[in-house]
């Protein structure tokens, strides 16, 4: 075992298209991240990743049937799993995006390839935001918002420590050379901002996070920013450790594997607890509808980027998956 790995962190590579995450369907696993992003290195066999991708694309109906929740308690567990695991997966994607921003400055000749990889990652980031917020408003308020408010009344995504290196890319300030790949990436980043703006209108009747509007409790004082970052990590079962790039890649693969199986079995907006009618116009533009329809295929693309550096990662052209993912 790598000396930087710990038995508390599950790094087993998925064996096939059966559920293997969290000990049972929609269970959770802890996430271990470094204090700051790591450079990308080739740590997973691309042939093995490709084989897993093929197995997932051919998941059996029987295996998927077992992943459909039965009863209100299991439905609540599904949406809590989505909230926590989508955030954990996003943190791992931010790790890769931060490394790509650095690679752009170090290897300008490879910018078109890096821009395409970044576009796939940003698309995945946007879809994970939608996946995390896919619960109907009643379930979101009861299962997600209320437990977070008990942790901290003013919980904010601004406390996420891995986002800062990614923000220049999202707002168009990364040093990509002009070209078609850069234009596509820039549009993907604009869509990401659009998703950020639209989600509050979907999950909350007011369109403004009730956590952000909550007054500070009487007699309280502002905690140190480092404390808030640790608190935010804790809410999403995330700890900081001297983990290896191999550990990061395996943790990402495990989460993408679980997300793919869930979305393929239940859809983005499950029929047994649909919230598609809550979507504001901002989340129903043709481009975003197209992205949502291809969510499962985007997850498969992300698998190809999970464990290889820029020179070895070649994500396949997306095949639209509207037959697998509900929008």
mmCIF file of C-alpha atoms in Angstrom:
data_model
loop_
_atom_site.group_PDB
_atom_site.id
_atom_site.type_symbol
_atom_site.label_atom_id
_atom_site.label_comp_id
_atom_site.label_asym_id
_atom_site.label_seq_id
_atom_site.Cartn_x
_atom_site.Cartn_y
_atom_site.Cartn_z
ATOM 1 C CA UNK A 1 0.000 0.000 0.000
ATOM 2 C CA UNK A 2 1.242 3.488 -0.817
ATOM 3 C CA UNK A 3 2.564 5.069 2.417
ATOM 4 C CA UNK A 4 0.374 8.115 1.776
ATOM 5 C CA UNK A 5 -2.783 5.985 1.679
ATOM 6 C CA UNK A 6 -4.915 5.214 4.708
ATOM 7 C CA UNK A 7 -7.305 2.269 5.225
ATOM 8 C CA UNK A 8 -10.027 4.767 6.153
ATOM 9 C CA UNK A 9 -10.168 5.956 2.544
ATOM 10 C CA UNK A 10 -11.684 3.488 0.079
ATOM 11 C CA UNK A 11 -9.578 3.231 -3.078
ATOM 12 C CA UNK A 12 -10.736 -0.116 -4.506
ATOM 13 C CA UNK A 13 -11.136 0.081 -8.269
ATOM 14 C CA UNK A 14 -14.731 -0.851 -9.251
ATOM 15 C CA UNK A 15 -14.946 -4.360 -10.679
ATOM 16 C CA UNK A 16 -17.907 -3.893 -13.006
ATOM 17 C CA UNK A 17 -21.346 -2.384 -13.389
ATOM 18 C CA UNK A 18 -22.701 -3.350 -9.957
ATOM 19 C CA UNK A 19 -23.056 -0.918 -7.025
ATOM 20 C CA UNK A 20 -19.842 -0.890 -4.910
ATOM 21 C CA UNK A 21 -20.002 2.444 -3.049
ATOM 22 C CA UNK A 22 -20.634 3.154 0.632
ATOM 23 C CA UNK A 23 -21.381 -0.413 1.669
ATOM 24 C CA UNK A 24 -24.941 -0.294 0.286
ATOM 25 C CA UNK A 25 -26.897 1.647 -2.353
ATOM 26 C CA UNK A 26 -26.661 5.371 -1.636
ATOM 27 C CA UNK A 27 -24.317 4.972 1.294
ATOM 28 C CA UNK A 28 -21.491 7.480 1.735
ATOM 29 C CA UNK A 29 -17.708 7.304 1.824
ATOM 30 C CA UNK A 30 -15.191 9.727 3.373
ATOM 31 C CA UNK A 31 -13.059 11.772 1.005
ATOM 32 C CA UNK A 32 -9.367 12.565 1.545
ATOM 33 C CA UNK A 33 -7.809 15.523 -0.260
ATOM 34 C CA UNK A 34 -4.391 17.182 -0.073
ATOM 35 C CA UNK A 35 -4.057 20.643 1.420
ATOM 36 C CA UNK A 36 -3.645 21.942 -2.135
ATOM 37 C CA UNK A 37 -3.958 20.456 -5.610
ATOM 38 C CA UNK A 38 -1.408 17.956 -6.951
ATOM 39 C CA UNK A 39 0.100 17.915 -10.452
ATOM 40 C CA UNK A 40 -1.553 15.350 -12.716
ATOM 41 C CA UNK A 41 0.412 12.172 -13.367
ATOM 42 C CA UNK A 42 -0.421 8.892 -15.081
ATOM 43 C CA UNK A 43 -1.584 6.741 -12.192
ATOM 44 C CA UNK A 44 -4.360 4.562 -13.629
ATOM 45 C CA UNK A 45 -4.196 2.194 -16.571
ATOM 46 C CA UNK A 46 -6.186 3.757 -19.463
ATOM 47 C CA UNK A 47 -7.052 0.273 -20.742
ATOM 48 C CA UNK A 48 -8.588 -0.567 -17.375
ATOM 49 C CA UNK A 49 -10.508 2.717 -17.362
ATOM 50 C CA UNK A 50 -11.755 2.024 -20.871
ATOM 51 C CA UNK A 51 -12.920 -1.446 -19.867
ATOM 52 C CA UNK A 52 -14.829 -0.033 -16.894
ATOM 53 C CA UNK A 53 -16.394 2.579 -19.154
ATOM 54 C CA UNK A 54 -17.605 -0.158 -21.510
ATOM 55 C CA UNK A 55 -19.000 -2.227 -18.641
ATOM 56 C CA UNK A 56 -20.948 0.750 -17.304
ATOM 57 C CA UNK A 57 -22.324 1.601 -20.727
ATOM 58 C CA UNK A 58 -23.738 -1.938 -20.843
ATOM 59 C CA UNK A 59 -25.089 -2.099 -17.275
ATOM 60 C CA UNK A 60 -27.752 -4.781 -16.977
ATOM 61 C CA UNK A 61 -31.409 -3.834 -16.347
ATOM 62 C CA UNK A 62 -31.470 -6.181 -13.332
ATOM 63 C CA UNK A 63 -28.562 -4.363 -11.675
ATOM 64 C CA UNK A 64 -30.243 -1.008 -12.313
ATOM 65 C CA UNK A 65 -33.600 -2.186 -10.964
ATOM 66 C CA UNK A 66 -31.985 -2.864 -7.598
ATOM 67 C CA UNK A 67 -30.920 0.780 -7.381
ATOM 68 C CA UNK A 68 -34.419 2.276 -7.479
ATOM 69 C CA UNK A 69 -35.442 3.462 -3.978
ATOM 70 C CA UNK A 70 -38.359 1.785 -2.255
ATOM 71 C CA UNK A 71 -40.197 4.100 0.138
ATOM 72 C CA UNK A 72 -39.730 7.602 1.508
ATOM 73 C CA UNK A 73 -36.744 6.779 3.709
ATOM 74 C CA UNK A 74 -34.751 5.396 0.793
ATOM 75 C CA UNK A 75 -35.747 8.351 -1.393
ATOM 76 C CA UNK A 76 -34.439 10.746 1.269
ATOM 77 C CA UNK A 77 -31.203 8.738 1.424
ATOM 78 C CA UNK A 78 -30.836 8.970 -2.353
ATOM 79 C CA UNK A 79 -31.000 12.771 -2.367
ATOM 80 C CA UNK A 80 -28.662 13.086 0.637
ATOM 81 C CA UNK A 81 -26.213 10.808 -1.204
ATOM 82 C CA UNK A 82 -26.479 13.044 -4.251
ATOM 83 C CA UNK A 83 -25.844 16.197 -2.225
ATOM 84 C CA UNK A 84 -22.755 14.861 -0.427
ATOM 85 C CA UNK A 85 -21.254 12.781 -3.229
ATOM 86 C CA UNK A 86 -21.783 15.429 -5.903
ATOM 87 C CA UNK A 87 -19.882 17.925 -3.773
ATOM 88 C CA UNK A 88 -17.076 15.439 -3.108
ATOM 89 C CA UNK A 89 -16.801 14.698 -6.830
ATOM 90 C CA UNK A 90 -16.763 18.420 -7.572
ATOM 91 C CA UNK A 91 -13.869 18.902 -5.145
ATOM 92 C CA UNK A 92 -11.924 16.213 -7.048
ATOM 93 C CA UNK A 93 -12.729 17.856 -10.388
ATOM 94 C CA UNK A 94 -11.493 21.179 -8.999
ATOM 95 C CA UNK A 95 -8.208 19.428 -8.186
ATOM 96 C CA UNK A 96 -7.822 18.473 -11.848
ATOM 97 C CA UNK A 97 -8.870 21.875 -13.151
ATOM 98 C CA UNK A 98 -6.367 23.614 -10.875
ATOM 99 C CA UNK A 99 -3.612 21.380 -12.257
ATOM 100 C CA UNK A 100 -4.677 22.146 -15.836
ATOM 101 C CA UNK A 101 -4.496 25.890 -15.189
ATOM 102 C CA UNK A 102 -0.881 25.354 -14.136
ATOM 103 C CA UNK A 103 -0.194 23.122 -17.160
ATOM 104 C CA UNK A 104 -1.440 25.847 -19.502
ATOM 105 C CA UNK A 105 1.246 28.214 -18.303
ATOM 106 C CA UNK A 106 3.945 25.531 -18.457
ATOM 107 C CA UNK A 107 3.090 24.067 -21.907
ATOM 108 C CA UNK A 108 1.384 26.608 -24.186
ATOM 109 C CA UNK A 109 1.880 24.331 -27.200
ATOM 110 C CA UNK A 110 -0.628 21.866 -25.749
ATOM 111 C CA UNK A 111 -3.289 24.456 -25.019
ATOM 112 C CA UNK A 112 -5.952 23.136 -27.478
ATOM 113 C CA UNK A 113 -5.821 19.671 -25.896
ATOM 114 C CA UNK A 114 -5.820 21.105 -22.394
ATOM 115 C CA UNK A 115 -8.722 23.405 -23.253
ATOM 116 C CA UNK A 116 -10.786 20.416 -24.400
ATOM 117 C CA UNK A 117 -9.997 18.497 -21.220
ATOM 118 C CA UNK A 118 -10.918 21.539 -19.152
ATOM 119 C CA UNK A 119 -14.180 21.881 -21.097
ATOM 120 C CA UNK A 120 -15.171 18.287 -20.240
ATOM 121 C CA UNK A 121 -14.326 18.882 -16.582
ATOM 122 C CA UNK A 122 -16.269 22.162 -16.415
ATOM 123 C CA UNK A 123 -19.252 20.490 -18.096
ATOM 124 C CA UNK A 124 -19.071 17.751 -15.465
ATOM 125 C CA UNK A 125 -18.852 20.379 -12.740
ATOM 126 C CA UNK A 126 -22.047 22.056 -14.026
ATOM 127 C CA UNK A 127 -23.906 18.762 -14.257
ATOM 128 C CA UNK A 128 -22.838 17.787 -10.745
ATOM 129 C CA UNK A 129 -24.345 21.054 -9.478
ATOM 130 C CA UNK A 130 -27.638 20.082 -11.111
ATOM 131 C CA UNK A 131 -27.341 16.519 -9.814
ATOM 132 C CA UNK A 132 -26.690 17.745 -6.262
ATOM 133 C CA UNK A 133 -29.755 20.003 -6.386
ATOM 134 C CA UNK A 134 -32.096 17.515 -8.065
ATOM 135 C CA UNK A 135 -34.299 17.017 -4.974
ATOM 136 C CA UNK A 136 -37.833 18.455 -4.953
ATOM 137 C CA UNK A 137 -38.120 21.594 -2.819
ATOM 138 C CA UNK A 138 -39.794 19.836 0.118
ATOM 139 C CA UNK A 139 -37.095 17.161 0.271
ATOM 140 C CA UNK A 140 -34.342 19.723 -0.252
ATOM 141 C CA UNK A 141 -35.571 21.810 2.665
ATOM 142 C CA UNK A 142 -36.102 18.902 5.048
ATOM 143 C CA UNK A 143 -33.263 16.543 4.104
ATOM 144 C CA UNK A 144 -30.522 18.919 2.941
ATOM 145 C CA UNK A 145 -31.032 22.508 4.068
ATOM 146 C CA UNK A 146 -32.113 21.867 7.655
ATOM 147 C CA UNK A 147 -29.174 19.560 8.602
ATOM 148 C CA UNK A 148 -26.720 22.058 7.101
ATOM 149 C CA UNK A 149 -28.315 24.938 8.990
ATOM 150 C CA UNK A 150 -27.785 22.994 12.222
ATOM 151 C CA UNK A 151 -24.068 22.804 11.394
ATOM 152 C CA UNK A 152 -23.834 26.544 10.744
ATOM 153 C CA UNK A 153 -26.650 29.025 10.218
ATOM 154 C CA UNK A 154 -24.718 30.935 7.538
ATOM 155 C CA UNK A 155 -23.057 28.051 5.700
ATOM 156 C CA UNK A 156 -21.556 29.277 2.431
ATOM 157 C CA UNK A 157 -19.909 27.698 -0.590
ATOM 158 C CA UNK A 158 -17.374 30.521 -0.350
ATOM 159 C CA UNK A 159 -15.717 28.431 2.378
ATOM 160 C CA UNK A 160 -14.726 25.701 -0.098
ATOM 161 C CA UNK A 161 -10.935 25.761 -0.078
ATOM 162 C CA UNK A 162 -10.334 24.005 -3.437
ATOM 163 C CA UNK A 163 -12.213 26.491 -5.628
ATOM 164 C CA UNK A 164 -9.842 29.482 -5.496
ATOM 165 C CA UNK A 165 -7.319 28.133 -8.078
ATOM 166 C CA UNK A 166 -10.223 27.279 -10.426
ATOM 167 C CA UNK A 167 -12.004 30.619 -10.339
ATOM 168 C CA UNK A 168 -9.682 32.364 -12.862
ATOM 169 C CA UNK A 169 -10.569 29.694 -15.419
ATOM 170 C CA UNK A 170 -14.327 29.946 -14.786
ATOM 171 C CA UNK A 171 -14.349 33.743 -15.126
ATOM 172 C CA UNK A 172 -12.241 33.684 -18.308
ATOM 173 C CA UNK A 173 -8.895 34.828 -16.922
ATOM 174 C CA UNK A 174 -6.843 31.672 -17.556
ATOM 175 C CA UNK A 175 -4.131 32.036 -20.207
ATOM 176 C CA UNK A 176 -5.618 29.921 -23.010
ATOM 177 C CA UNK A 177 -4.534 30.772 -26.557
ATOM 178 C CA UNK A 178 -7.294 31.792 -29.005
ATOM 179 C CA UNK A 179 -8.943 28.990 -30.949
ATOM 180 C CA UNK A 180 -12.013 26.797 -31.289
ATOM 181 C CA UNK A 181 -11.189 24.713 -28.196
ATOM 182 C CA UNK A 182 -10.780 27.850 -26.109
ATOM 183 C CA UNK A 183 -14.059 29.270 -27.419
ATOM 184 C CA UNK A 184 -15.849 26.041 -26.473
ATOM 185 C CA UNK A 185 -14.308 26.132 -23.006
ATOM 186 C CA UNK A 186 -15.291 29.766 -22.524
ATOM 187 C CA UNK A 187 -18.906 28.952 -23.429
ATOM 188 C CA UNK A 188 -18.879 25.997 -21.011
ATOM 189 C CA UNK A 189 -17.716 28.339 -18.254
ATOM 190 C CA UNK A 190 -20.537 30.764 -19.081
ATOM 191 C CA UNK A 191 -23.015 27.903 -18.775
ATOM 192 C CA UNK A 192 -21.476 26.993 -15.419
ATOM 193 C CA UNK A 193 -22.149 30.512 -14.156
ATOM 194 C CA UNK A 194 -25.687 30.235 -15.518
ATOM 195 C CA UNK A 195 -26.253 27.009 -13.562
ATOM 196 C CA UNK A 196 -24.959 28.684 -10.400
ATOM 197 C CA UNK A 197 -27.449 31.497 -10.873
ATOM 198 C CA UNK A 198 -30.385 29.205 -11.647
ATOM 199 C CA UNK A 199 -30.097 26.640 -8.853
ATOM 200 C CA UNK A 200 -31.366 28.894 -6.000
ATOM 201 C CA UNK A 201 -34.514 29.564 -8.044
ATOM 202 C CA UNK A 202 -35.012 25.821 -8.434
ATOM 203 C CA UNK A 203 -34.563 24.625 -4.858
ATOM 204 C CA UNK A 204 -36.025 27.610 -2.978
ATOM 205 C CA UNK A 205 -39.300 29.462 -3.621
ATOM 206 C CA UNK A 206 -37.608 32.789 -2.864
ATOM 207 C CA UNK A 207 -34.640 32.102 -5.132
ATOM 208 C CA UNK A 208 -32.289 33.262 -2.355
ATOM 209 C CA UNK A 209 -30.572 30.849 -0.006
ATOM 210 C CA UNK A 210 -32.307 30.980 3.352
ATOM 211 C CA UNK A 211 -28.941 30.150 4.931
ATOM 212 C CA UNK A 212 -27.445 33.324 3.483
ATOM 213 C CA UNK A 213 -30.444 35.369 4.623
ATOM 214 C CA UNK A 214 -30.359 34.010 8.157
ATOM 215 C CA UNK A 215 -29.273 36.562 10.768
ATOM 216 C CA UNK A 216 -26.171 35.858 12.806
ATOM 217 C CA UNK A 217 -27.135 34.358 16.189
ATOM 218 C CA UNK A 218 -27.048 36.831 19.089
ATOM 219 C CA UNK A 219 -23.820 36.925 21.034
ATOM 220 C CA UNK A 220 -21.896 35.193 18.242
ATOM 221 C CA UNK A 221 -18.690 36.237 16.524
ATOM 222 C CA UNK A 222 -17.153 35.506 13.148
ATOM 223 C CA UNK A 223 -15.010 32.369 13.069
ATOM 224 C CA UNK A 224 -11.558 32.428 11.490
ATOM 225 C CA UNK A 225 -11.630 31.638 7.769
ATOM 226 C CA UNK A 226 -9.485 28.535 8.269
ATOM 227 C CA UNK A 227 -12.009 27.263 10.811
ATOM 228 C CA UNK A 228 -14.854 27.839 8.354
ATOM 229 C CA UNK A 229 -12.994 25.873 5.691
ATOM 230 C CA UNK A 230 -12.535 22.940 8.069
ATOM 231 C CA UNK A 231 -16.210 23.144 8.994
ATOM 232 C CA UNK A 232 -17.202 23.087 5.322
ATOM 233 C CA UNK A 233 -14.967 20.073 4.674
ATOM 234 C CA UNK A 234 -16.520 18.269 7.620
ATOM 235 C CA UNK A 235 -20.058 18.746 6.365
ATOM 236 C CA UNK A 236 -19.070 16.944 3.163
ATOM 237 C CA UNK A 237 -17.136 14.160 4.969
ATOM 238 C CA UNK A 238 -13.849 15.521 3.640
ATOM 239 C CA UNK A 239 -10.517 15.523 5.434
ATOM 240 C CA UNK A 240 -7.061 16.798 4.482
ATOM 241 C CA UNK A 241 -4.158 14.356 4.364
ATOM 242 C CA UNK A 242 -0.917 13.627 2.530
ATOM 243 C CA UNK A 243 -2.671 11.509 -0.088
ATOM 244 C CA UNK A 244 -1.159 10.351 -3.359
ATOM 245 C CA UNK A 245 -2.347 11.134 -6.874
ATOM 246 C CA UNK A 246 -3.337 7.457 -7.114
ATOM 247 C CA UNK A 247 -5.635 7.860 -4.100
ATOM 248 C CA UNK A 248 -7.251 10.944 -5.656
ATOM 249 C CA UNK A 249 -7.822 9.193 -8.972
ATOM 250 C CA UNK A 250 -9.357 6.091 -7.390
ATOM 251 C CA UNK A 251 -11.660 8.193 -5.220
ATOM 252 C CA UNK A 252 -12.838 10.041 -8.327
ATOM 253 C CA UNK A 253 -13.438 6.826 -10.262
ATOM 254 C CA UNK A 254 -15.467 5.354 -7.408
ATOM 255 C CA UNK A 255 -17.730 8.412 -7.257
ATOM 256 C CA UNK A 256 -18.193 8.658 -11.016
ATOM 257 C CA UNK A 257 -19.038 4.947 -11.060
ATOM 258 C CA UNK A 258 -21.744 5.432 -8.416
ATOM 259 C CA UNK A 259 -23.148 8.603 -9.998
ATOM 260 C CA UNK A 260 -23.392 6.898 -13.387
ATOM 261 C CA UNK A 261 -25.304 3.927 -11.981
ATOM 262 C CA UNK A 262 -27.685 6.194 -10.059
ATOM 263 C CA UNK A 263 -28.429 8.472 -13.019
ATOM 264 C CA UNK A 264 -28.841 5.538 -15.394
ATOM 265 C CA UNK A 265 -31.232 3.806 -12.978
ATOM 266 C CA UNK A 266 -33.214 6.828 -11.783
ATOM 267 C CA UNK A 267 -32.619 9.751 -14.144
ATOM 268 C CA UNK A 268 -31.527 13.244 -13.174
ATOM 269 C CA UNK A 269 -35.056 14.019 -11.954
ATOM 270 C CA UNK A 270 -36.492 10.669 -10.801
ATOM 271 C CA UNK A 271 -40.115 10.043 -11.709
ATOM 272 C CA UNK A 272 -40.878 9.019 -8.105
ATOM 273 C CA UNK A 273 -39.758 12.444 -6.822
ATOM 274 C CA UNK A 274 -39.434 14.693 -9.832
ATOM 275 C CA UNK A 275 -38.457 18.331 -9.524
ATOM 276 C CA UNK A 276 -38.199 19.160 -13.227
ATOM 277 C CA UNK A 277 -41.242 21.439 -12.850
ATOM 278 C CA UNK A 278 -39.283 23.544 -10.313
ATOM 279 C CA UNK A 279 -36.639 24.485 -12.866
ATOM 280 C CA UNK A 280 -36.535 28.192 -13.740
ATOM 281 C CA UNK A 281 -36.140 29.294 -17.387
ATOM 282 C CA UNK A 282 -32.435 29.860 -16.739
ATOM 283 C CA UNK A 283 -31.970 26.081 -16.365
ATOM 284 C CA UNK A 284 -34.136 25.171 -19.353
ATOM 285 C CA UNK A 285 -32.238 26.799 -22.192
ATOM 286 C CA UNK A 286 -31.532 24.534 -25.205
ATOM 287 C CA UNK A 287 -27.844 24.234 -24.328
ATOM 288 C CA UNK A 288 -28.486 23.179 -20.748
ATOM 289 C CA UNK A 289 -31.248 20.787 -21.772
ATOM 290 C CA UNK A 290 -28.739 19.181 -24.133
ATOM 291 C CA UNK A 291 -26.150 18.896 -21.355
ATOM 292 C CA UNK A 292 -28.662 17.340 -18.957
ATOM 293 C CA UNK A 293 -29.755 14.802 -21.554
ATOM 294 C CA UNK A 294 -26.118 13.711 -21.924
ATOM 295 C CA UNK A 295 -25.299 13.571 -18.199
ATOM 296 C CA UNK A 296 -24.542 9.845 -18.156
ATOM 297 C CA UNK A 297 -22.235 10.152 -21.159
ATOM 298 C CA UNK A 298 -20.415 13.099 -19.596
ATOM 299 C CA UNK A 299 -19.697 10.920 -16.565
ATOM 300 C CA UNK A 300 -18.165 8.313 -18.861
ATOM 301 C CA UNK A 301 -15.992 11.006 -20.468
ATOM 302 C CA UNK A 302 -14.818 12.115 -17.039
ATOM 303 C CA UNK A 303 -13.699 8.551 -16.322
ATOM 304 C CA UNK A 304 -11.214 8.857 -19.171
ATOM 305 C CA UNK A 305 -9.662 11.904 -17.496
ATOM 306 C CA UNK A 306 -9.553 10.411 -14.007
ATOM 307 C CA UNK A 307 -6.065 8.992 -13.973
ATOM 308 C CA UNK A 308 -3.947 10.223 -16.885
ATOM 309 C CA UNK A 309 -1.956 13.413 -17.504
ATOM 310 C CA UNK A 310 -2.623 15.832 -20.342
ATOM 311 C CA UNK A 311 -0.488 13.966 -22.860
ATOM 312 C CA UNK A 312 -2.339 10.684 -22.332
ATOM 313 C CA UNK A 313 -5.940 11.761 -21.695
ATOM 314 C CA UNK A 314 -8.067 11.817 -24.819
ATOM 315 C CA UNK A 315 -11.783 11.977 -23.921
ATOM 316 C CA UNK A 316 -14.006 10.458 -26.604
ATOM 317 C CA UNK A 317 -16.578 12.440 -28.494
ATOM 318 C CA UNK A 318 -19.777 12.641 -26.467
ATOM 319 C CA UNK A 319 -22.606 10.378 -27.544
ATOM 320 C CA UNK A 320 -25.883 11.929 -26.463
ATOM 321 C CA UNK A 321 -27.628 9.891 -23.780
ATOM 322 C CA UNK A 322 -31.152 11.258 -23.749
ATOM 323 C CA UNK A 323 -32.462 7.689 -23.584
ATOM 324 C CA UNK A 324 -30.647 7.167 -20.277
ATOM 325 C CA UNK A 325 -30.940 10.500 -18.492
ATOM 326 C CA UNK A 326 -34.172 12.315 -17.800
ATOM 327 C CA UNK A 327 -34.237 16.080 -18.149
#
